[in-house]
């Protein structure tokens, strides 16, 4: 059974690789994906005083729009769709010893399995925001990755991986304050909410 499973995994990997190049029969070029919406981006950095919290964090909420074509099209109608999904993401690190950069933080999808049966998994990575002010909580880029897959009742499997990056910085789209003790809290400006992120398709099987 072990070698059988391995063959299946390898076959689906090869399937992903060929379809990601867009040469699969029955696929056509779709419009660019609809933008994602970030409705929460909050951060906290601790004071470093003895006895107080030593953990810094970034918390985000992101949503993808619904009804993204998944399977082959018939007469212009998608035979299967990936539904909308929303996730809460948290990056946490020891402020005095670590940086959040280059790590992948798994998000919690609010309804991981949608009504159409599509499964959505989100993750978050933080990068340095560039410029003069180096602050992992006040000036950073956030890269979100959405993996969705769908297995139809007929047993067909469709899969998409989308990635999108946006810049977040105090003064641009975040504001907040620092306390006398040295703690700082930043959050999304009301007038910037929601922040849009244009995702790009990086892996696809089905309608691409
Ligand atoms: C596509 O969907 C529309 C609206 O649901 C329906 O009227 C039409 O018959 C469908 N076309 C095909 C070819 O399935
Ligand atoms: C996601 O975050 C919202 C707002 O912060 C909260 O109300 C909700 O319970 C969270 N859901 C999950 C599944 O973590
Ligand atoms: C769909 O994704 C979920 C979560 O990542 C995974 O458990 C499941 O095996 C995947 N299904 C297929 C058919 O790839
Ligand atoms: C961060 O975002 C800014 C603005 O969108 C962009 O110019 C820069 O290339 C990004 N940096 C990284 C490492 O993604």
PDB file of C-alpha atoms and ligand atoms in Angstrom:
ATOM      1  CA  UNK A   1       0.000   0.000   0.000  1.00  0.00           C
ATOM      2  CA  UNK A   2       2.868   2.323   0.734  1.00  0.00           C
ATOM      3  CA  UNK A   3       4.219   2.272  -2.811  1.00  0.00           C
ATOM      4  CA  UNK A   4       0.686   2.736  -4.159  1.00  0.00           C
ATOM      5  CA  UNK A   5       0.237   5.898  -2.102  1.00  0.00           C
ATOM      6  CA  UNK A   6       3.606   7.164  -3.239  1.00  0.00           C
ATOM      7  CA  UNK A   7       2.653   6.683  -6.898  1.00  0.00           C
ATOM      8  CA  UNK A   8      -0.576   8.592  -6.366  1.00  0.00           C
ATOM      9  CA  UNK A   9       1.298  11.452  -4.684  1.00  0.00           C
ATOM     10  CA  UNK A  10       3.868  11.576  -7.454  1.00  0.00           C
ATOM     11  CA  UNK A  11       1.201  11.523 -10.173  1.00  0.00           C
ATOM     12  CA  UNK A  12      -0.656  14.411  -8.579  1.00  0.00           C
ATOM     13  CA  UNK A  13       2.590  16.370  -8.217  1.00  0.00           C
ATOM     14  CA  UNK A  14       3.328  15.872 -11.902  1.00  0.00           C
ATOM     15  CA  UNK A  15      -0.247  16.918 -12.641  1.00  0.00           C
ATOM     16  CA  UNK A  16       0.258  20.121 -10.657  1.00  0.00           C
ATOM     17  CA  UNK A  17       3.526  20.856 -12.413  1.00  0.00           C
ATOM     18  CA  UNK A  18       2.108  20.461 -15.931  1.00  0.00           C
ATOM     19  CA  UNK A  19      -1.138  22.319 -15.265  1.00  0.00           C
ATOM     20  CA  UNK A  20       0.695  25.222 -13.622  1.00  0.00           C
ATOM     21  CA  UNK A  21       2.239  25.898 -17.008  1.00  0.00           C
ATOM     22  CA  UNK A  22      -1.265  26.285 -18.422  1.00  0.00           C
ATOM     23  CA  UNK A  23      -0.962  23.669 -21.179  1.00  0.00           C
ATOM     24  CA  UNK A  24      -3.619  21.315 -19.856  1.00  0.00           C
ATOM     25  CA  UNK A  25      -6.368  20.633 -22.418  1.00  0.00           C
ATOM     26  CA  UNK A  26      -9.664  22.232 -21.480  1.00  0.00           C
ATOM     27  CA  UNK A  27      -8.142  25.137 -19.575  1.00  0.00           C
ATOM     28  CA  UNK A  28      -8.424  28.717 -20.673  1.00  0.00           C
ATOM     29  CA  UNK A  29      -7.042  32.006 -19.491  1.00  0.00           C
ATOM     30  CA  UNK A  30      -9.142  33.450 -16.694  1.00  0.00           C
ATOM     31  CA  UNK A  31      -9.418  37.063 -15.605  1.00  0.00           C
ATOM     32  CA  UNK A  32      -6.841  37.950 -12.923  1.00  0.00           C
ATOM     33  CA  UNK A  33      -8.077  36.798  -9.502  1.00  0.00           C
ATOM     34  CA  UNK A  34     -10.260  39.253  -7.549  1.00  0.00           C
ATOM     35  CA  UNK A  35      -8.398  41.172  -4.840  1.00  0.00           C
ATOM     36  CA  UNK A  36      -8.289  39.962  -1.264  1.00  0.00           C
ATOM     37  CA  UNK A  37      -9.388  42.229   1.594  1.00  0.00           C
ATOM     38  CA  UNK A  38      -7.424  42.744   4.795  1.00  0.00           C
ATOM     39  CA  UNK A  39      -9.872  44.030   7.419  1.00  0.00           C
ATOM     40  CA  UNK A  40      -7.591  43.741  10.439  1.00  0.00           C
ATOM     41  CA  UNK A  41      -3.859  44.330  10.858  1.00  0.00           C
ATOM     42  CA  UNK A  42      -2.771  44.977  14.428  1.00  0.00           C
ATOM     43  CA  UNK A  43       0.594  44.678  16.115  1.00  0.00           C
ATOM     44  CA  UNK A  44       2.143  44.884  19.550  1.00  0.00           C
ATOM     45  CA  UNK A  45       5.707  45.184  20.796  1.00  0.00           C
ATOM     46  CA  UNK A  46       6.500  44.769  24.510  1.00  0.00           C
ATOM     47  CA  UNK A  47       8.411  47.152  26.762  1.00  0.00           C
ATOM     48  CA  UNK A  48      11.132  44.696  27.699  1.00  0.00           C
ATOM     49  CA  UNK A  49      10.696  45.573  31.378  1.00  0.00           C
ATOM     50  CA  UNK A  50      11.258  42.676  33.784  1.00  0.00           C
ATOM     51  CA  UNK A  51       8.071  40.860  34.713  1.00  0.00           C
ATOM     52  CA  UNK A  52       6.085  42.040  31.701  1.00  0.00           C
ATOM     53  CA  UNK A  53       5.246  40.200  28.476  1.00  0.00           C
ATOM     54  CA  UNK A  54       8.215  39.507  26.194  1.00  0.00           C
ATOM     55  CA  UNK A  55       6.176  38.467  23.137  1.00  0.00           C
ATOM     56  CA  UNK A  56       5.561  40.672  20.109  1.00  0.00           C
ATOM     57  CA  UNK A  57       2.753  39.892  17.689  1.00  0.00           C
ATOM     58  CA  UNK A  58       1.042  40.801  14.437  1.00  0.00           C
ATOM     59  CA  UNK A  59      -2.611  39.796  13.959  1.00  0.00           C
ATOM     60  CA  UNK A  60      -4.437  39.932  10.630  1.00  0.00           C
ATOM     61  CA  UNK A  61      -7.807  39.022   9.186  1.00  0.00           C
ATOM     62  CA  UNK A  62      -7.967  38.375   5.435  1.00  0.00           C
ATOM     63  CA  UNK A  63     -10.780  37.330   3.083  1.00  0.00           C
ATOM     64  CA  UNK A  64     -10.893  36.009  -0.443  1.00  0.00           C
ATOM     65  CA  UNK A  65     -13.961  36.639  -2.618  1.00  0.00           C
ATOM     66  CA  UNK A  66     -16.139  33.685  -3.549  1.00  0.00           C
ATOM     67  CA  UNK A  67     -16.984  31.641  -6.608  1.00  0.00           C
ATOM     68  CA  UNK A  68     -13.559  31.293  -8.179  1.00  0.00           C
ATOM     69  CA  UNK A  69     -13.828  28.760 -11.029  1.00  0.00           C
ATOM     70  CA  UNK A  70     -12.211  25.487 -10.030  1.00  0.00           C
ATOM     71  CA  UNK A  71     -13.097  22.791 -12.549  1.00  0.00           C
ATOM     72  CA  UNK A  72     -13.404  22.841 -16.345  1.00  0.00           C
ATOM     73  CA  UNK A  73     -15.937  25.238 -17.866  1.00  0.00           C
ATOM     74  CA  UNK A  74     -19.019  23.952 -19.693  1.00  0.00           C
ATOM     75  CA  UNK A  75     -20.721  26.511 -21.920  1.00  0.00           C
ATOM     76  CA  UNK A  76     -19.100  29.301 -19.939  1.00  0.00           C
ATOM     77  CA  UNK A  77     -20.320  27.948 -16.597  1.00  0.00           C
ATOM     78  CA  UNK A  78     -17.885  26.650 -14.031  1.00  0.00           C
ATOM     79  CA  UNK A  79     -18.673  23.068 -13.092  1.00  0.00           C
ATOM     80  CA  UNK A  80     -17.139  23.563  -9.657  1.00  0.00           C
ATOM     81  CA  UNK A  81     -16.093  26.634  -7.692  1.00  0.00           C
ATOM     82  CA  UNK A  82     -13.857  27.589  -4.810  1.00  0.00           C
ATOM     83  CA  UNK A  83     -15.896  29.572  -2.278  1.00  0.00           C
ATOM     84  CA  UNK A  84     -14.982  32.696  -0.324  1.00  0.00           C
ATOM     85  CA  UNK A  85     -12.927  32.201   2.804  1.00  0.00           C
ATOM     86  CA  UNK A  86     -11.756  34.262   5.768  1.00  0.00           C
ATOM     87  CA  UNK A  87      -8.806  33.572   8.035  1.00  0.00           C
ATOM     88  CA  UNK A  88      -7.282  34.957  11.216  1.00  0.00           C
ATOM     89  CA  UNK A  89      -3.488  35.010  11.180  1.00  0.00           C
ATOM     90  CA  UNK A  90      -1.126  35.534  14.105  1.00  0.00           C
ATOM     91  CA  UNK A  91       2.649  35.951  13.973  1.00  0.00           C
ATOM     92  CA  UNK A  92       4.262  35.803  17.418  1.00  0.00           C
ATOM     93  CA  UNK A  93       7.907  36.051  18.376  1.00  0.00           C
ATOM     94  CA  UNK A  94      10.184  36.762  21.333  1.00  0.00           C
ATOM     95  CA  UNK A  95      10.828  40.462  20.800  1.00  0.00           C
ATOM     96  CA  UNK A  96      14.281  40.692  22.385  1.00  0.00           C
ATOM     97  CA  UNK A  97      15.717  37.573  20.751  1.00  0.00           C
ATOM     98  CA  UNK A  98      13.959  36.968  17.442  1.00  0.00           C
ATOM     99  CA  UNK A  99      12.624  38.533  14.265  1.00  0.00           C
ATOM    100  CA  UNK A 100       9.442  37.366  12.535  1.00  0.00           C
ATOM    101  CA  UNK A 101      11.047  37.506   9.091  1.00  0.00           C
ATOM    102  CA  UNK A 102      11.292  34.438   6.882  1.00  0.00           C
ATOM    103  CA  UNK A 103       8.991  32.234   8.950  1.00  0.00           C
ATOM    104  CA  UNK A 104       5.644  30.837   7.844  1.00  0.00           C
ATOM    105  CA  UNK A 105       2.804  31.319  10.304  1.00  0.00           C
ATOM    106  CA  UNK A 106      -0.280  29.132   9.748  1.00  0.00           C
ATOM    107  CA  UNK A 107      -3.604  30.967   9.922  1.00  0.00           C
ATOM    108  CA  UNK A 108      -6.930  29.741  11.292  1.00  0.00           C
ATOM    109  CA  UNK A 109      -9.545  29.599   8.530  1.00  0.00           C
ATOM    110  CA  UNK A 110     -12.919  30.627   9.955  1.00  0.00           C
ATOM    111  CA  UNK A 111     -14.855  27.975   7.939  1.00  0.00           C
ATOM    112  CA  UNK A 112     -12.139  25.692   6.537  1.00  0.00           C
ATOM    113  CA  UNK A 113     -14.640  23.666   4.474  1.00  0.00           C
ATOM    114  CA  UNK A 114     -17.145  25.753   2.474  1.00  0.00           C
ATOM    115  CA  UNK A 115     -20.666  24.833   1.402  1.00  0.00           C
ATOM    116  CA  UNK A 116     -19.385  23.656  -2.009  1.00  0.00           C
ATOM    117  CA  UNK A 117     -16.834  21.460  -0.231  1.00  0.00           C
ATOM    118  CA  UNK A 118     -13.747  23.517  -1.097  1.00  0.00           C
ATOM    119  CA  UNK A 119     -11.027  23.426   1.566  1.00  0.00           C
ATOM    120  CA  UNK A 120      -9.063  26.643   2.222  1.00  0.00           C
ATOM    121  CA  UNK A 121      -5.779  26.943   4.089  1.00  0.00           C
ATOM    122  CA  UNK A 122      -4.062  30.298   4.670  1.00  0.00           C
ATOM    123  CA  UNK A 123      -0.585  31.221   5.889  1.00  0.00           C
ATOM    124  CA  UNK A 124       1.277  34.465   6.583  1.00  0.00           C
ATOM    125  CA  UNK A 125       4.909  35.524   6.190  1.00  0.00           C
ATOM    126  CA  UNK A 126       6.370  38.831   7.352  1.00  0.00           C
ATOM    127  CA  UNK A 127       9.186  40.612   5.494  1.00  0.00           C
ATOM    128  CA  UNK A 128      11.116  43.780   6.251  1.00  0.00           C
ATOM    129  CA  UNK A 129       9.220  46.824   4.998  1.00  0.00           C
ATOM    130  CA  UNK A 130      12.276  48.638   3.608  1.00  0.00           C
ATOM    131  CA  UNK A 131      13.216  52.284   4.144  1.00  0.00           C
ATOM    132  CA  UNK A 132      14.966  53.873   7.109  1.00  0.00           C
ATOM    133  CA  UNK A 133      12.710  52.722   9.912  1.00  0.00           C
ATOM    134  CA  UNK A 134      13.388  49.113  10.845  1.00  0.00           C
ATOM    135  CA  UNK A 135      10.431  47.909  12.913  1.00  0.00           C
ATOM    136  CA  UNK A 136       8.933  44.444  12.522  1.00  0.00           C
ATOM    137  CA  UNK A 137       5.646  45.676  14.055  1.00  0.00           C
ATOM    138  CA  UNK A 138       5.485  49.179  12.513  1.00  0.00           C
ATOM    139  CA  UNK A 139       6.967  48.794   9.013  1.00  0.00           C
ATOM    140  CA  UNK A 140       6.679  45.425   7.314  1.00  0.00           C
ATOM    141  CA  UNK A 141       5.374  43.551   4.298  1.00  0.00           C
ATOM    142  CA  UNK A 142       2.861  40.770   4.742  1.00  0.00           C
ATOM    143  CA  UNK A 143       2.700  37.902   2.260  1.00  0.00           C
ATOM    144  CA  UNK A 144      -0.440  35.781   2.408  1.00  0.00           C
ATOM    145  CA  UNK A 145      -0.713  32.355   0.767  1.00  0.00           C
ATOM    146  CA  UNK A 146      -4.084  30.706   0.091  1.00  0.00           C
ATOM    147  CA  UNK A 147      -4.267  27.027  -0.829  1.00  0.00           C
ATOM    148  CA  UNK A 148      -7.698  25.827  -1.911  1.00  0.00           C
ATOM    149  CA  UNK A 149      -8.659  22.407  -3.119  1.00  0.00           C
ATOM    150  CA  UNK A 150     -11.882  20.745  -4.063  1.00  0.00           C
ATOM    151  CA  UNK A 151     -12.777  17.132  -4.726  1.00  0.00           C
ATOM    152  CA  UNK A 152     -16.045  16.779  -6.663  1.00  0.00           C
ATOM    153  CA  UNK A 153     -18.534  13.936  -6.041  1.00  0.00           C
ATOM    154  CA  UNK A 154     -17.154  12.413  -9.286  1.00  0.00           C
ATOM    155  CA  UNK A 155     -13.733  12.248  -7.651  1.00  0.00           C
ATOM    156  CA  UNK A 156     -12.074  15.009  -9.693  1.00  0.00           C
ATOM    157  CA  UNK A 157      -9.549  17.053  -7.698  1.00  0.00           C
ATOM    158  CA  UNK A 158      -8.870  20.717  -8.339  1.00  0.00           C
ATOM    159  CA  UNK A 159      -6.270  22.832  -6.620  1.00  0.00           C
ATOM    160  CA  UNK A 160      -5.115  26.445  -6.540  1.00  0.00           C
ATOM    161  CA  UNK A 161      -2.331  28.248  -4.722  1.00  0.00           C
ATOM    162  CA  UNK A 162      -2.493  32.054  -4.682  1.00  0.00           C
ATOM    163  CA  UNK A 163       0.059  34.453  -3.162  1.00  0.00           C
ATOM    164  CA  UNK A 164      -0.194  38.189  -2.489  1.00  0.00           C
ATOM    165  CA  UNK A 165       1.986  40.770  -0.699  1.00  0.00           C
ATOM    166  CA  UNK A 166       1.152  44.179   0.730  1.00  0.00           C
ATOM    167  CA  UNK A 167       3.107  46.835   2.597  1.00  0.00           C
ATOM    168  CA  UNK A 168       1.944  47.889   6.069  1.00  0.00           C
ATOM    169  CA  UNK A 169       3.506  50.830   7.894  1.00  0.00           C
ATOM    170  CA  UNK A 170       2.671  53.378  10.556  1.00  0.00           C
ATOM    171  CA  UNK A 171       1.834  56.607   8.740  1.00  0.00           C
ATOM    172  CA  UNK A 172       0.875  54.813   5.518  1.00  0.00           C
ATOM    173  CA  UNK A 173      -2.027  52.573   6.492  1.00  0.00           C
ATOM    174  CA  UNK A 174      -1.483  51.991  10.234  1.00  0.00           C
ATOM    175  CA  UNK A 175      -1.566  54.211  13.298  1.00  0.00           C
ATOM    176  CA  UNK A 176      -1.496  53.819  17.066  1.00  0.00           C
ATOM    177  CA  UNK A 177       0.684  54.779  19.985  1.00  0.00           C
ATOM    178  CA  UNK A 178       3.564  53.881  22.251  1.00  0.00           C
ATOM    179  CA  UNK A 179       3.181  53.949  26.022  1.00  0.00           C
ATOM    180  CA  UNK A 180       5.618  55.507  28.489  1.00  0.00           C
ATOM    181  CA  UNK A 181       6.788  52.017  29.427  1.00  0.00           C
ATOM    182  CA  UNK A 182       7.893  51.370  25.828  1.00  0.00           C
ATOM    183  CA  UNK A 183       5.073  49.185  24.595  1.00  0.00           C
ATOM    184  CA  UNK A 184       3.775  50.056  21.124  1.00  0.00           C
ATOM    185  CA  UNK A 185       0.405  49.139  19.580  1.00  0.00           C
ATOM    186  CA  UNK A 186      -0.443  49.761  15.944  1.00  0.00           C
ATOM    187  CA  UNK A 187      -3.604  49.038  13.980  1.00  0.00           C
ATOM    188  CA  UNK A 188      -5.105  49.661  10.555  1.00  0.00           C
ATOM    189  CA  UNK A 189      -6.264  53.223   9.861  1.00  0.00           C
ATOM    190  CA  UNK A 190     -10.067  53.259   9.560  1.00  0.00           C
ATOM    191  CA  UNK A 191      -9.760  55.142   6.250  1.00  0.00           C
ATOM    192  CA  UNK A 192      -7.426  52.452   4.841  1.00  0.00           C
ATOM    193  CA  UNK A 193      -9.706  49.551   5.817  1.00  0.00           C
ATOM    194  CA  UNK A 194     -10.047  47.280   3.901  1.00  0.00           C
ATOM    195  CA  UNK A 195      -6.554  47.104   2.422  1.00  0.00           C
ATOM    196  CA  UNK A 196      -6.693  45.298  -0.913  1.00  0.00           C
ATOM    197  CA  UNK A 197      -4.129  42.714  -1.996  1.00  0.00           C
ATOM    198  CA  UNK A 198      -3.922  41.513  -5.581  1.00  0.00           C
ATOM    199  CA  UNK A 199      -3.054  37.822  -5.480  1.00  0.00           C
ATOM    200  CA  UNK A 200      -1.295  35.939  -8.249  1.00  0.00           C
ATOM    201  CA  UNK A 201      -1.853  32.317  -9.150  1.00  0.00           C
ATOM    202  CA  UNK A 202       1.267  30.227  -8.551  1.00  0.00           C
ATOM    203  CA  UNK A 203      -0.018  26.642  -8.798  1.00  0.00           C
ATOM    204  CA  UNK A 204      -3.217  25.396 -10.414  1.00  0.00           C
ATOM    205  CA  UNK A 205      -5.022  22.264 -11.450  1.00  0.00           C
ATOM    206  CA  UNK A 206      -8.436  22.631 -13.111  1.00  0.00           C
ATOM    207  CA  UNK A 207      -9.510  25.999 -14.538  1.00  0.00           C
ATOM    208  CA  UNK A 208      -6.427  28.187 -14.519  1.00  0.00           C
TER     209      UNK A 208
HETATM  210  C1  LIG B   1     -25.146  28.189 -17.477  1.00  0.00           C
HETATM  211  O1  LIG B   1     -25.828  28.704 -16.344  1.00  0.00           O
HETATM  212  C2  LIG B   1     -27.009  29.411 -16.678  1.00  0.00           C
HETATM  213  C3  LIG B   1     -27.562  30.059 -15.416  1.00  0.00           C
HETATM  214  O2  LIG B   1     -27.452  29.194 -14.318  1.00  0.00           O
HETATM  215  C4  LIG B   1     -28.016  28.434 -17.317  1.00  0.00           C
HETATM  216  O3  LIG B   1     -29.207  29.126 -17.681  1.00  0.00           O
HETATM  217  C5  LIG B   1     -27.386  27.824 -18.559  1.00  0.00           C
HETATM  218  O4  LIG B   1     -28.258  26.854 -19.115  1.00  0.00           O
HETATM  219  C6  LIG B   1     -26.042  27.190 -18.231  1.00  0.00           C
HETATM  220  N1  LIG B   1     -25.390  26.747 -19.457  1.00  0.00           N
HETATM  221  C7  LIG B   1     -24.866  25.523 -19.595  1.00  0.00           C
HETATM  222  C8  LIG B   1     -24.289  25.213 -20.928  1.00  0.00           C
HETATM  223  O5  LIG B   1     -24.864  24.693 -18.698  1.00  0.00           O
HETATM  224  C1  LIG B   2     -11.362  35.501  13.961  1.00  0.00           C
HETATM  225  O1  LIG B   2     -11.215  36.820  14.457  1.00  0.00           O
HETATM  226  C2  LIG B   2     -12.450  37.453  14.758  1.00  0.00           C
HETATM  227  C3  LIG B   2     -12.165  38.896  15.106  1.00  0.00           C
HETATM  228  O2  LIG B   2     -10.961  39.079  15.759  1.00  0.00           O
HETATM  229  C4  LIG B   2     -13.106  36.681  15.907  1.00  0.00           C
HETATM  230  O3  LIG B   2     -14.338  37.268  16.233  1.00  0.00           O
HETATM  231  C5  LIG B   2     -13.326  35.243  15.466  1.00  0.00           C
HETATM  232  O4  LIG B   2     -13.845  34.488  16.542  1.00  0.00           O
HETATM  233  C6  LIG B   2     -12.031  34.604  14.989  1.00  0.00           C
HETATM  234  N1  LIG B   2     -12.339  33.290  14.444  1.00  0.00           N
HETATM  235  C7  LIG B   2     -11.506  32.250  14.553  1.00  0.00           C
HETATM  236  C8  LIG B   2     -11.980  30.968  13.955  1.00  0.00           C
HETATM  237  O5  LIG B   2     -10.423  32.328  15.098  1.00  0.00           O
HETATM  238  C1  LIG B   3      -7.174  19.480   0.416  1.00  0.00           C
HETATM  239  O1  LIG B   3      -6.496  20.235   1.376  1.00  0.00           O
HETATM  240  C2  LIG B   3      -6.612  19.699   2.672  1.00  0.00           C
HETATM  241  C3  LIG B   3      -5.977  20.681   3.606  1.00  0.00           C
HETATM  242  O2  LIG B   3      -4.762  21.175   3.086  1.00  0.00           O
HETATM  243  C4  LIG B   3      -5.968  18.319   2.712  1.00  0.00           C
HETATM  244  O3  LIG B   3      -6.169  17.766   3.981  1.00  0.00           O
HETATM  245  C5  LIG B   3      -6.611  17.435   1.666  1.00  0.00           C
HETATM  246  O4  LIG B   3      -5.926  16.202   1.594  1.00  0.00           O
HETATM  247  C6  LIG B   3      -6.561  18.099   0.320  1.00  0.00           C
HETATM  248  N1  LIG B   3      -7.275  17.297  -0.651  1.00  0.00           N
HETATM  249  C7  LIG B   3      -6.799  17.044  -1.874  1.00  0.00           C
HETATM  250  C8  LIG B   3      -7.662  16.203  -2.739  1.00  0.00           C
HETATM  251  O5  LIG B   3      -5.717  17.500  -2.270  1.00  0.00           O
HETATM  252  C1  LIG B   4       7.474  45.532   0.317  1.00  0.00           C
HETATM  253  O1  LIG B   4       6.428  46.304  -0.211  1.00  0.00           O
HETATM  254  C2  LIG B   4       6.850  47.419  -0.957  1.00  0.00           C
HETATM  255  C3  LIG B   4       5.630  48.220  -1.330  1.00  0.00           C
HETATM  256  O2  LIG B   4       4.587  47.414  -1.803  1.00  0.00           O
HETATM  257  C4  LIG B   4       7.606  46.911  -2.175  1.00  0.00           C
HETATM  258  O3  LIG B   4       8.097  48.016  -2.924  1.00  0.00           O
HETATM  259  C5  LIG B   4       8.765  46.068  -1.713  1.00  0.00           C
HETATM  260  O4  LIG B   4       9.412  45.500  -2.833  1.00  0.00           O
HETATM  261  C6  LIG B   4       8.299  44.974  -0.813  1.00  0.00           C
HETATM  262  N1  LIG B   4       9.419  44.231  -0.289  1.00  0.00           N
HETATM  263  C7  LIG B   4       9.422  42.898  -0.250  1.00  0.00           C
HETATM  264  C8  LIG B   4      10.628  42.281   0.376  1.00  0.00           C
HETATM  265  O5  LIG B   4       8.500  42.220  -0.662  1.00  0.00           O
END
